[in-house]
Coordinates of C-alpha atoms and ligand atoms in Angstrom, one line a residue:
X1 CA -12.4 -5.1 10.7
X2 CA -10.3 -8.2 10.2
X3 CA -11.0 -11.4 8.3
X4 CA -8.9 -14.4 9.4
X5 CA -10.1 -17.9 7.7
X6 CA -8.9 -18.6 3.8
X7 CA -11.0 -21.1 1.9
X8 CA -10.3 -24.5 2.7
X9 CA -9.5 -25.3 -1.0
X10 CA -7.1 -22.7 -1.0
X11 CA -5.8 -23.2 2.5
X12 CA -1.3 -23.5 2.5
X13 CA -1.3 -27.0 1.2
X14 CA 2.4 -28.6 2.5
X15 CA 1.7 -31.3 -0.5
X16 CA 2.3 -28.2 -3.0
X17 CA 5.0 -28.5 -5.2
X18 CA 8.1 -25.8 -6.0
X19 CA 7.6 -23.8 -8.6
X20 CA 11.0 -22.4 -10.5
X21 CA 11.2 -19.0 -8.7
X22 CA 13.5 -16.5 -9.7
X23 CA 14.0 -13.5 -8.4
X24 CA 15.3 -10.3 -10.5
X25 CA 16.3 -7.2 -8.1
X26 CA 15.1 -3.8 -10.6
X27 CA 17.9 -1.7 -11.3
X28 CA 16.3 1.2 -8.9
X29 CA 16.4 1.9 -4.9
X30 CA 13.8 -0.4 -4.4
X31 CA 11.7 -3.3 -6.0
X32 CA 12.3 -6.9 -7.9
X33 CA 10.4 -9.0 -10.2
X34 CA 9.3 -12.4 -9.1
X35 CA 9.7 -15.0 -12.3
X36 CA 8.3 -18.2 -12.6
X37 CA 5.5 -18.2 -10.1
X38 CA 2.0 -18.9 -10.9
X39 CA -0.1 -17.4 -8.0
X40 CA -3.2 -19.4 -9.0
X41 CA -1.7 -22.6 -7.7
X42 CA -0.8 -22.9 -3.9
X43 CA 2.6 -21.9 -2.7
X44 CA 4.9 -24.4 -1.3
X45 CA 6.6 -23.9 2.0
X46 CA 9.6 -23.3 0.7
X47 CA 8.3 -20.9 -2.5
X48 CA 6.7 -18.6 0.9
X49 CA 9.9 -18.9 2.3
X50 CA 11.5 -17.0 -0.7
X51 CA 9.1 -14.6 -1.7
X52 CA 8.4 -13.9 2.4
X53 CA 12.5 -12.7 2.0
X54 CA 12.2 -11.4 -1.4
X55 CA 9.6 -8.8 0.1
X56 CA 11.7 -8.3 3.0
X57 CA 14.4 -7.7 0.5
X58 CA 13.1 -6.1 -2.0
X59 CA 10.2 -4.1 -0.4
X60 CA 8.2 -4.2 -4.1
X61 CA 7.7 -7.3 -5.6
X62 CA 6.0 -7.4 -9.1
X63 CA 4.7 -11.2 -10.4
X64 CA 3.8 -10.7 -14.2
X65 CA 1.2 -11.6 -16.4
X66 CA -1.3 -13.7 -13.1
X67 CA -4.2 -15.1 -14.5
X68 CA -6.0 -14.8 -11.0
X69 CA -9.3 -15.0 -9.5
X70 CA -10.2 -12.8 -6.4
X71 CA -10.5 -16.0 -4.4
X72 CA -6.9 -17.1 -5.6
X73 CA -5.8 -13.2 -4.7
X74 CA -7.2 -13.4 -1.7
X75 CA -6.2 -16.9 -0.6
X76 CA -2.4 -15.6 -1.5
X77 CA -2.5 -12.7 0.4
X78 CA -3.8 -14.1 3.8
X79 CA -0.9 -16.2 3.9
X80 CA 0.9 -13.6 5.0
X81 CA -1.6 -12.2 7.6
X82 CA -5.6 -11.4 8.2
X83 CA -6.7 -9.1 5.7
X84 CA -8.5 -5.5 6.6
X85 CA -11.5 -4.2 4.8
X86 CA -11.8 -0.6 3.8
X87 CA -13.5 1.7 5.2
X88 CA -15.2 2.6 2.0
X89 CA -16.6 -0.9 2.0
X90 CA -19.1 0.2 -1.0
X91 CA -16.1 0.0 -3.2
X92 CA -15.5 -4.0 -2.1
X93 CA -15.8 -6.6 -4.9
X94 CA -19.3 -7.8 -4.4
X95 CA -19.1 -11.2 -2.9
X96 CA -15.2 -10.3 -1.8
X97 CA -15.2 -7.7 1.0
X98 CA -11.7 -8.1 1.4
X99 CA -11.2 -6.8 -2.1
X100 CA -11.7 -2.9 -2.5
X101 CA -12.1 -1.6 -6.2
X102 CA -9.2 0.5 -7.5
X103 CA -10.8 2.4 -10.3
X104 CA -11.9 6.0 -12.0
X105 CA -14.4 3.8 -14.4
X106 CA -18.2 4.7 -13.6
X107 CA -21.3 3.1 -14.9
X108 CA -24.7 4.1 -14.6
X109 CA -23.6 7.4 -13.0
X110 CA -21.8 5.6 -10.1
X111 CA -18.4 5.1 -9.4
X112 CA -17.8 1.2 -9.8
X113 CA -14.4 1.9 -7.1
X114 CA -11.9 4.1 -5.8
X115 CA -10.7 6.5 -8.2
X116 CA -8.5 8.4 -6.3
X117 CA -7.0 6.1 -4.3
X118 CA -3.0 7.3 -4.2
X119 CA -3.6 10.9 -5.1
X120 CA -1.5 11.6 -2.1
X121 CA 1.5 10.0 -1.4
X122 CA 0.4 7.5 1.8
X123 CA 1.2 4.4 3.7
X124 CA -2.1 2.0 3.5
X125 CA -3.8 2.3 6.7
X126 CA -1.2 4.3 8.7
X127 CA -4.4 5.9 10.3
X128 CA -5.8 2.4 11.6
X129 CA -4.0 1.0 15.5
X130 CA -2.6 -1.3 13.0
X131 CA -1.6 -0.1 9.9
X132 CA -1.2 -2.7 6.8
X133 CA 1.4 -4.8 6.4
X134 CA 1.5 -4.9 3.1
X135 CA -0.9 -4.2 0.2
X136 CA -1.2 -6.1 -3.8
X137 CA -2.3 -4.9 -6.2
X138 CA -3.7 -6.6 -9.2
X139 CA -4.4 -4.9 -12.8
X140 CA -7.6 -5.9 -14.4
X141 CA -7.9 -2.9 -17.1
X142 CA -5.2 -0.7 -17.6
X143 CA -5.2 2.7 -19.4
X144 CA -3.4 2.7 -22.8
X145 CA -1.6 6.1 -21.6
X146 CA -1.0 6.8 -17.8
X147 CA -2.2 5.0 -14.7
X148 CA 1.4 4.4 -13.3
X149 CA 2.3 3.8 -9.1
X150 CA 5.3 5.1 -7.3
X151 CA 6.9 3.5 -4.4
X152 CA 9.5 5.4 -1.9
X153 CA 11.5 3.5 0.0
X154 CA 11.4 5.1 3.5
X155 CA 14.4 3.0 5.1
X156 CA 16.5 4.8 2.5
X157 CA 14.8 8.4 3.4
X158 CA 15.9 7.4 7.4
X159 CA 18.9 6.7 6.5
X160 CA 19.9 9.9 4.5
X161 CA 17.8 12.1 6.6
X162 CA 19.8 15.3 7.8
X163 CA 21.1 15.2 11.3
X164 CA 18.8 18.4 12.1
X165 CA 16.0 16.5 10.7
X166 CA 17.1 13.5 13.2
X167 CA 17.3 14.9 16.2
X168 CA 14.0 16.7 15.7
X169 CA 12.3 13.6 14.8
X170 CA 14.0 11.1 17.4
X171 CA 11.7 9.8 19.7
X172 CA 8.6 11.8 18.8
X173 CA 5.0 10.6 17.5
X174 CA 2.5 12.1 15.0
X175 CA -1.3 11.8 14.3
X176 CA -2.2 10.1 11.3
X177 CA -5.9 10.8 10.2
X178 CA -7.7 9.4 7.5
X179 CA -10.2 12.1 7.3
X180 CA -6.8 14.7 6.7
X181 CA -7.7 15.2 2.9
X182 CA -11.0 13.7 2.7
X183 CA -12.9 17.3 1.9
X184 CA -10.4 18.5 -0.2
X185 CA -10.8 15.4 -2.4
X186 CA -14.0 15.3 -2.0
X187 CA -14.7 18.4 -3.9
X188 CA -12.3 17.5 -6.6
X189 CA -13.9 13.9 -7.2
X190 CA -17.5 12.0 -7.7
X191 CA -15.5 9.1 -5.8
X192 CA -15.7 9.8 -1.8
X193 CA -19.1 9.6 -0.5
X194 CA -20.2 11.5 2.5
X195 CA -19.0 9.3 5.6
X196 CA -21.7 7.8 8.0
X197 CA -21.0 8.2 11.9
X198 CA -19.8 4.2 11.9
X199 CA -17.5 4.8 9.3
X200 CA -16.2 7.9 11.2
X201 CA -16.3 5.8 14.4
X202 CA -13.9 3.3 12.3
X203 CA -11.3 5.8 11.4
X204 CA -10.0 8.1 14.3
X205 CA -7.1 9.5 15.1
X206 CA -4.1 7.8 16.1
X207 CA -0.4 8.4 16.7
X208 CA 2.2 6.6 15.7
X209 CA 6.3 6.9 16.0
X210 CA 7.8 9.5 13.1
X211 CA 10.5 6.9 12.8
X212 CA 9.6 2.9 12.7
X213 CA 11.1 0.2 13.6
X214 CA 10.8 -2.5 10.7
X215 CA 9.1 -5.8 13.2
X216 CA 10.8 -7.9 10.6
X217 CA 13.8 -6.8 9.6
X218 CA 14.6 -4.4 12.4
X219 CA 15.5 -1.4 10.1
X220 CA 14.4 1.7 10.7
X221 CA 12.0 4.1 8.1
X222 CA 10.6 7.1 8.1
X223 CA 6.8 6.7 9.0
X224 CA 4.8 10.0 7.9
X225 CA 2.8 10.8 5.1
X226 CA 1.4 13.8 3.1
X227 CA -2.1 12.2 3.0
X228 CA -2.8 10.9 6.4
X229 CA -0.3 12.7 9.3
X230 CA -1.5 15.8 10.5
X231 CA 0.9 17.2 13.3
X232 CA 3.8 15.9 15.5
X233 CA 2.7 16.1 18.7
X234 CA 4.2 18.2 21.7
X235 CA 5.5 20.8 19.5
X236 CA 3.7 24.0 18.9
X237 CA 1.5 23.6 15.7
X238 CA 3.7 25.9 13.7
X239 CA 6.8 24.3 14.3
X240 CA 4.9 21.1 13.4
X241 CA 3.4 22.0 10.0
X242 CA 6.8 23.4 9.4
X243 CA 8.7 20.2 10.2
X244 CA 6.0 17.8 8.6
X245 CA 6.6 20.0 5.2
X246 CA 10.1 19.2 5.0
X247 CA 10.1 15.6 5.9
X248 CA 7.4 15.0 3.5
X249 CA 9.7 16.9 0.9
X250 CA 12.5 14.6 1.8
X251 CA 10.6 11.5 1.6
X252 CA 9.5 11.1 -1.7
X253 CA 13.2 12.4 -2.7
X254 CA 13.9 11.1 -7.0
X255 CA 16.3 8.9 -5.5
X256 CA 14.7 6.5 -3.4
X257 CA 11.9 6.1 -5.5
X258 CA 10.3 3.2 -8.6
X259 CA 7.8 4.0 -10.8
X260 CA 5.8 0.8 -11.7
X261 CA 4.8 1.0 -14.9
X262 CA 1.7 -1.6 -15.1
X263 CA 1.3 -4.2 -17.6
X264 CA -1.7 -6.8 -18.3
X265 CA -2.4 -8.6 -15.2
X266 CA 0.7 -7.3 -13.2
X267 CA 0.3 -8.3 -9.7
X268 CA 2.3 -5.8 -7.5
X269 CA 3.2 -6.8 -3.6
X270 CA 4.4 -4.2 -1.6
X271 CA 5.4 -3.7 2.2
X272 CA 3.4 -0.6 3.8
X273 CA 6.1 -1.0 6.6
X274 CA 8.9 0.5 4.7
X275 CA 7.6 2.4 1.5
X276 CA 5.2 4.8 1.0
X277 CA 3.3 5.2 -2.9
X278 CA 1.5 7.1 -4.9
X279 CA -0.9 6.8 -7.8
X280 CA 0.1 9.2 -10.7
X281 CA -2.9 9.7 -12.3
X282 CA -5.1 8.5 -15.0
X283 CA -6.6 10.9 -18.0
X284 CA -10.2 11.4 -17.9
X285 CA -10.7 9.4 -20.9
X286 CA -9.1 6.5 -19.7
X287 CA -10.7 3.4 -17.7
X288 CA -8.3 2.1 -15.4
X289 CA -9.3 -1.0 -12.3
X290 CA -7.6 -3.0 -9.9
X291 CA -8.2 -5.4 -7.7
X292 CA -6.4 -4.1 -3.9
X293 CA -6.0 -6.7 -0.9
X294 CA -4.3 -4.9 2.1
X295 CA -2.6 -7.4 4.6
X296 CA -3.1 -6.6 8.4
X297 CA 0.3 -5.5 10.3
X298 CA 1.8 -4.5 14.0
X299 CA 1.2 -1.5 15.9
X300 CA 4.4 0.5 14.7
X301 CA 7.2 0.9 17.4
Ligands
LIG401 C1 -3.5 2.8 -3.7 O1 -3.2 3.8 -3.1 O2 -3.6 1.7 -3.1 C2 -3.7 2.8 -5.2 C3 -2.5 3.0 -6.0 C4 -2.8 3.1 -7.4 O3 -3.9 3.1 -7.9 O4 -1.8 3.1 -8.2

């Protein structure tokens, strides 16, 4: 499900003035910190214009310290496209079904969100006809020890990607499912209800190219993932699980990887279209929550 109209209060106002934007590229294969922009106040043509590139760029962007309402999140985020709702819609802010909870915290006995959102390393959505766009991400408790996000930049894994690997890979699809780990972390968490038959009508499998074309850019990535993709198709299934092993083993290589290390009200912005992440993990006796908006993109070609 889509959502396409923002608030009229917080519709792209052309009257909005520039704010002093800076941009600072991390010292790592991917990612840059976005300075001087306050994403409670609406975004001036020419501010989109930058961070639009600086994404593009940059694949990661991080804007510090955002003293943000969900409205104001979700306002920013639909500039860039409609937003999609998770299918675990329990876990939407109440009031804000765009907004799905990020968080081990429960109350009451009940998970208040998602705690095990990024166990696997993934691509938002890559299951859906249309996977995400892009995804933010934006801290509301973090844990004292812990609670860190990696991003793996998947143009980078193309590009260094054995030729064996290449030609195997070259013009061939694979299934992405969301259901691919759902029992397995089912019995290892309290935070994935059983799935009703419209949920499971919402998530079948699709295929989608191995290798991407980025729609924006043009560069090409690597487009598989450990959580979702389940087997190349028109290969026999051991050559598949055999081939799927060592791409995901390449992708998530030390060296085209950032490790976001959150602070207070970090909001992270990240494209789906050429990086893959993961949620390293939170102790038990930590409470960690988010607040996740995930940005509607192209089916992949
Ligand atoms: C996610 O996969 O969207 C969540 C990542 C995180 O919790 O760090």
């Amino acid at each position: 499900m889509t959502i396409q109209t923002a608030p009229a209060s917080l519709a792209p106002s052309e009257e909005a003035a520039d704010q002093p934007i800076e941009i600072r590229k991390f010292d790592a294969p991917l990612g840059a910190e976005v300075i001087g922009l306050d994403l409670s106040k609406p975004l001036s043509k020419a501010d989109f214009a930058r961070i639009h590139r600086a994404h593009l760029d940059h694949h990661v962007l991080v804007f510090r310290d955002q003293r943000i309402t969900p409205d104001e999140q979700v306002a920013f985020s639909k500039r860039f496209g409609p937003l999609q709702i998770h299918v675990l819609h329990q876990f939407g802010l109440a009031g804000h079904p765009e907004v799905l909870i990020v968080s081990n915290i429960v109350e009451n006995g009940k998970p208040i969100g998602l705690g095990d959102a990024g166990h696997f390393w993934h691509s938002d959505l890559s299951y859906k006809d249309k996977p995400s766009l892009g995804s933010l991400l934006h801290a509301q408790e973090l844990p004292a020890i812990g609670g860190d996000t990696l991003f793996a930049n998947q143009h980078l894994a193309w590009d260094a990607l054995p030729a064996h690997l290449r030609n195997a890979v070259e013009g061939r699809v694979a299934e992405h499912t969301y259901l691919a780990k759902y029992a397995e972390l089912q019995q290892r968490s309290p935070w994935r209800p059983n799935l009703s038959a419209e949920q499971i009508a919402q998530v079948r499998p699709v295929t989608h190219p191995i290798v991407r074309t980025h729609p924006e850019t043009g560069r090409r990535a690597l487009f598989v993932s450990e959580h979702f993709t389940t087997r190349v198709i028109g290969v026999p299934e051991d050559e598949s699980r055999a081939l799927l092993a060592e791409l995901f083993a390449h992708s998530t290589r030390p060296e085209f990887i950032y490790r976001h290390q959150w602070r207070e009200r970090d909001m992270v912005f990240w494209d789906n279209r050429s990086v893959m992440h993961l949620a390293a993990g939170t102790p038990d006796d930590q409470r960690r929550k988010l607040y996740r908006t995930t940005i509607e993109g192209d089916a992949p070609f």
